[in-house]
Structures are given as structure tokens and as C-alpha cells.
Amino acid sequence: MAGIFADEGITGTSTKKRTEFLRMIRQCKQKKIDLILTKSIQRFARNTLDCINYTRILRQLGIGVLFEKENINSLPPDSEFMITMYGAMAQSESESISGNMRWGLRKRMQAGTYLAPSTPFGYKIQDGEYIIVPNEAEIVRYIFESYVSGSGMDAIAAKLNTLNNTSSEQMLPYWYSTTILYILSNESYTGNSLWQKTYATNTLPAKQVKNAGELPMYRVLDTHP
């Protein structure tokens, strides 16, 4: 056995972030693998184009992929039709699941019960709620107070970086003026939320793009301290 290559918890709709999958392909090109065993086409790739492209690359290297569930070996050229058919079914299923998840998220946004998975600087998620992180909150307050007092974003960033260098605590990121602008313009610091500022495209692989009016946004007041 040459090894086990598993990307746990990673979507199969794109190979870009599947580090183990890509490592397996590299080892195939280095002639370290003769045959790939995989549970199903769905586990190999849920993007039909990726599935066909990689099985073709591997076929040129003389390496077959044995899909156990479908009982297909990718080495014979006539296997490509069946791989395409099953791959399209896997992609369709993935798109359906993604669509259902997006629908559910939007319903929660409409109801005001949505909780964004990532938090802005100064907050953390605890027991399903945004909680203020005291030492980070001090920095957020400093940024707003400095800006209101007339300091520019470059000056604020420079001051924070100076404090970073003199602080005994290992804590803070390196500050840029663009980071300061992001904080000053983020409605989260007012205790309110604006949801669906970005959205995932329906194409595969899905991409997060800025919402320029293609979909509704949801503004909810007093969602957190």
C-alpha cells in the first residue's frame, strides 16, 4: 500500500483545497502509485470536469482508478462514459445539497436567527452568541476614538504596530490602513448585523463574491453587544 489520502471535511466540488488529493496526484506523477482505490466517484470528485480531467491524466500515466461502489476501472477508454454519467449525478447531488443549505441560511437571516460563522476582531462565539473579547475590544475602541479625534488610518495603524513592538504580550496582528478602514466601516461594532454581503455562486467550484444587489441583504438591529 502506497498510502491513504483523505481530505476530511473538505468539499469535493473543487480540488484546489484538497491537499491530500493533490499530494496523491503528485505521487502518481512520480510513479509511486500504480492503482488508486476509492469508495465511489462521489468521493473522488463531485465536479464532473475535474473527475474526467484527472482520470485522463492518470490513464496517460498508466494508472487506473478503481471506483468500488460503481465497479468501474478508469483505465479502459470506454469507461469514460460511465464515469461522466456517475460524475454528473454526484455533481447534481452536491449542487442540490448546497442549494438546500443556502435556502436554510437565508430563512434564518430573514428570521433574525442567523449567526455568522466568523467573527470580527474583538468578538468570539460562545454558546451560540457573540461575546466581547476585552483586550481586543480596547484596541477597537482606540481605533474609533483616534479616528474621531482626527487621526488618519495610516497613523492609527503605525501607532498600533509601535505598541505591538513594545508590548510584552504576544497577541496582535500587524496592522495596515486597510484593516483600520475595515474596522471603521464594519457595522458589527454598532451591535447590528448586515447579512449576505457576499454569497456563493451556483457554479462549480462555488466562489464567494460581493453582493452587488443580486440577492437581498438583511439588516438586523441589536444582534449582539
mmCIF file of N, CA and C in Angstrom, residues 44 52 68 73 82 86 117 166 171 206 211 225:
data_model
loop_
_atom_site.group_PDB
_atom_site.id
_atom_site.type_symbol
_atom_site.label_atom_id
_atom_site.label_comp_id
_atom_site.label_asym_id
_atom_site.label_seq_id
_atom_site.Cartn_x
_atom_site.Cartn_y
_atom_site.Cartn_z
ATOM 1 N N PHE A 44 -14.222 10.674 -5.068
ATOM 2 C CA PHE A 44 -13.067 11.082 -5.866
ATOM 3 C C PHE A 44 -13.193 12.551 -6.266
ATOM 4 N N ILE A 52 -13.196 13.859 -14.820
ATOM 5 C CA ILE A 52 -12.755 13.399 -16.143
ATOM 6 C C ILE A 52 -11.306 13.794 -16.390
ATOM 7 N N GLU A 68 -15.042 1.535 -6.311
ATOM 8 C CA GLU A 68 -15.576 0.282 -5.788
ATOM 9 C C GLU A 68 -17.103 0.220 -5.870
ATOM 10 N N ASN A 73 -13.306 0.550 -13.508
ATOM 11 C CA ASN A 73 -11.876 0.819 -13.564
ATOM 12 C C ASN A 73 -11.663 1.854 -14.665
ATOM 13 N N MET A 82 -19.255 6.058 -18.532
ATOM 14 C CA MET A 82 -19.883 5.731 -17.257
ATOM 15 C C MET A 82 -19.391 6.674 -16.156
ATOM 16 N N TYR A 86 -21.911 9.014 -13.922
ATOM 17 C CA TYR A 86 -21.941 8.981 -12.458
ATOM 18 C C TYR A 86 -21.407 10.292 -11.866
ATOM 19 N N PRO A 117 -20.517 32.459 10.858
ATOM 20 C CA PRO A 117 -19.516 31.531 11.393
ATOM 21 C C PRO A 117 -18.199 32.187 11.783
ATOM 22 N N THR A 166 6.474 47.091 21.421
ATOM 23 C CA THR A 166 6.889 47.361 22.796
ATOM 24 C C THR A 166 6.127 46.527 23.815
ATOM 25 N N MET A 171 0.299 38.901 20.935
ATOM 26 C CA MET A 171 -1.130 38.935 20.726
ATOM 27 C C MET A 171 -1.536 39.418 19.349
ATOM 28 N N ALA A 206 -17.867 26.553 -6.394
ATOM 29 C CA ALA A 206 -18.532 27.765 -5.927
ATOM 30 C C ALA A 206 -17.502 28.792 -5.466
ATOM 31 N N ASN A 211 -21.915 40.841 -2.887
ATOM 32 C CA ASN A 211 -23.313 41.014 -3.266
ATOM 33 C C ASN A 211 -23.525 42.461 -3.696
ATOM 34 N N PRO A 225 -23.748 42.540 21.666
ATOM 35 C CA PRO A 225 -23.254 43.730 22.376
ATOM 36 C C PRO A 225 -22.238 44.504 21.552
#
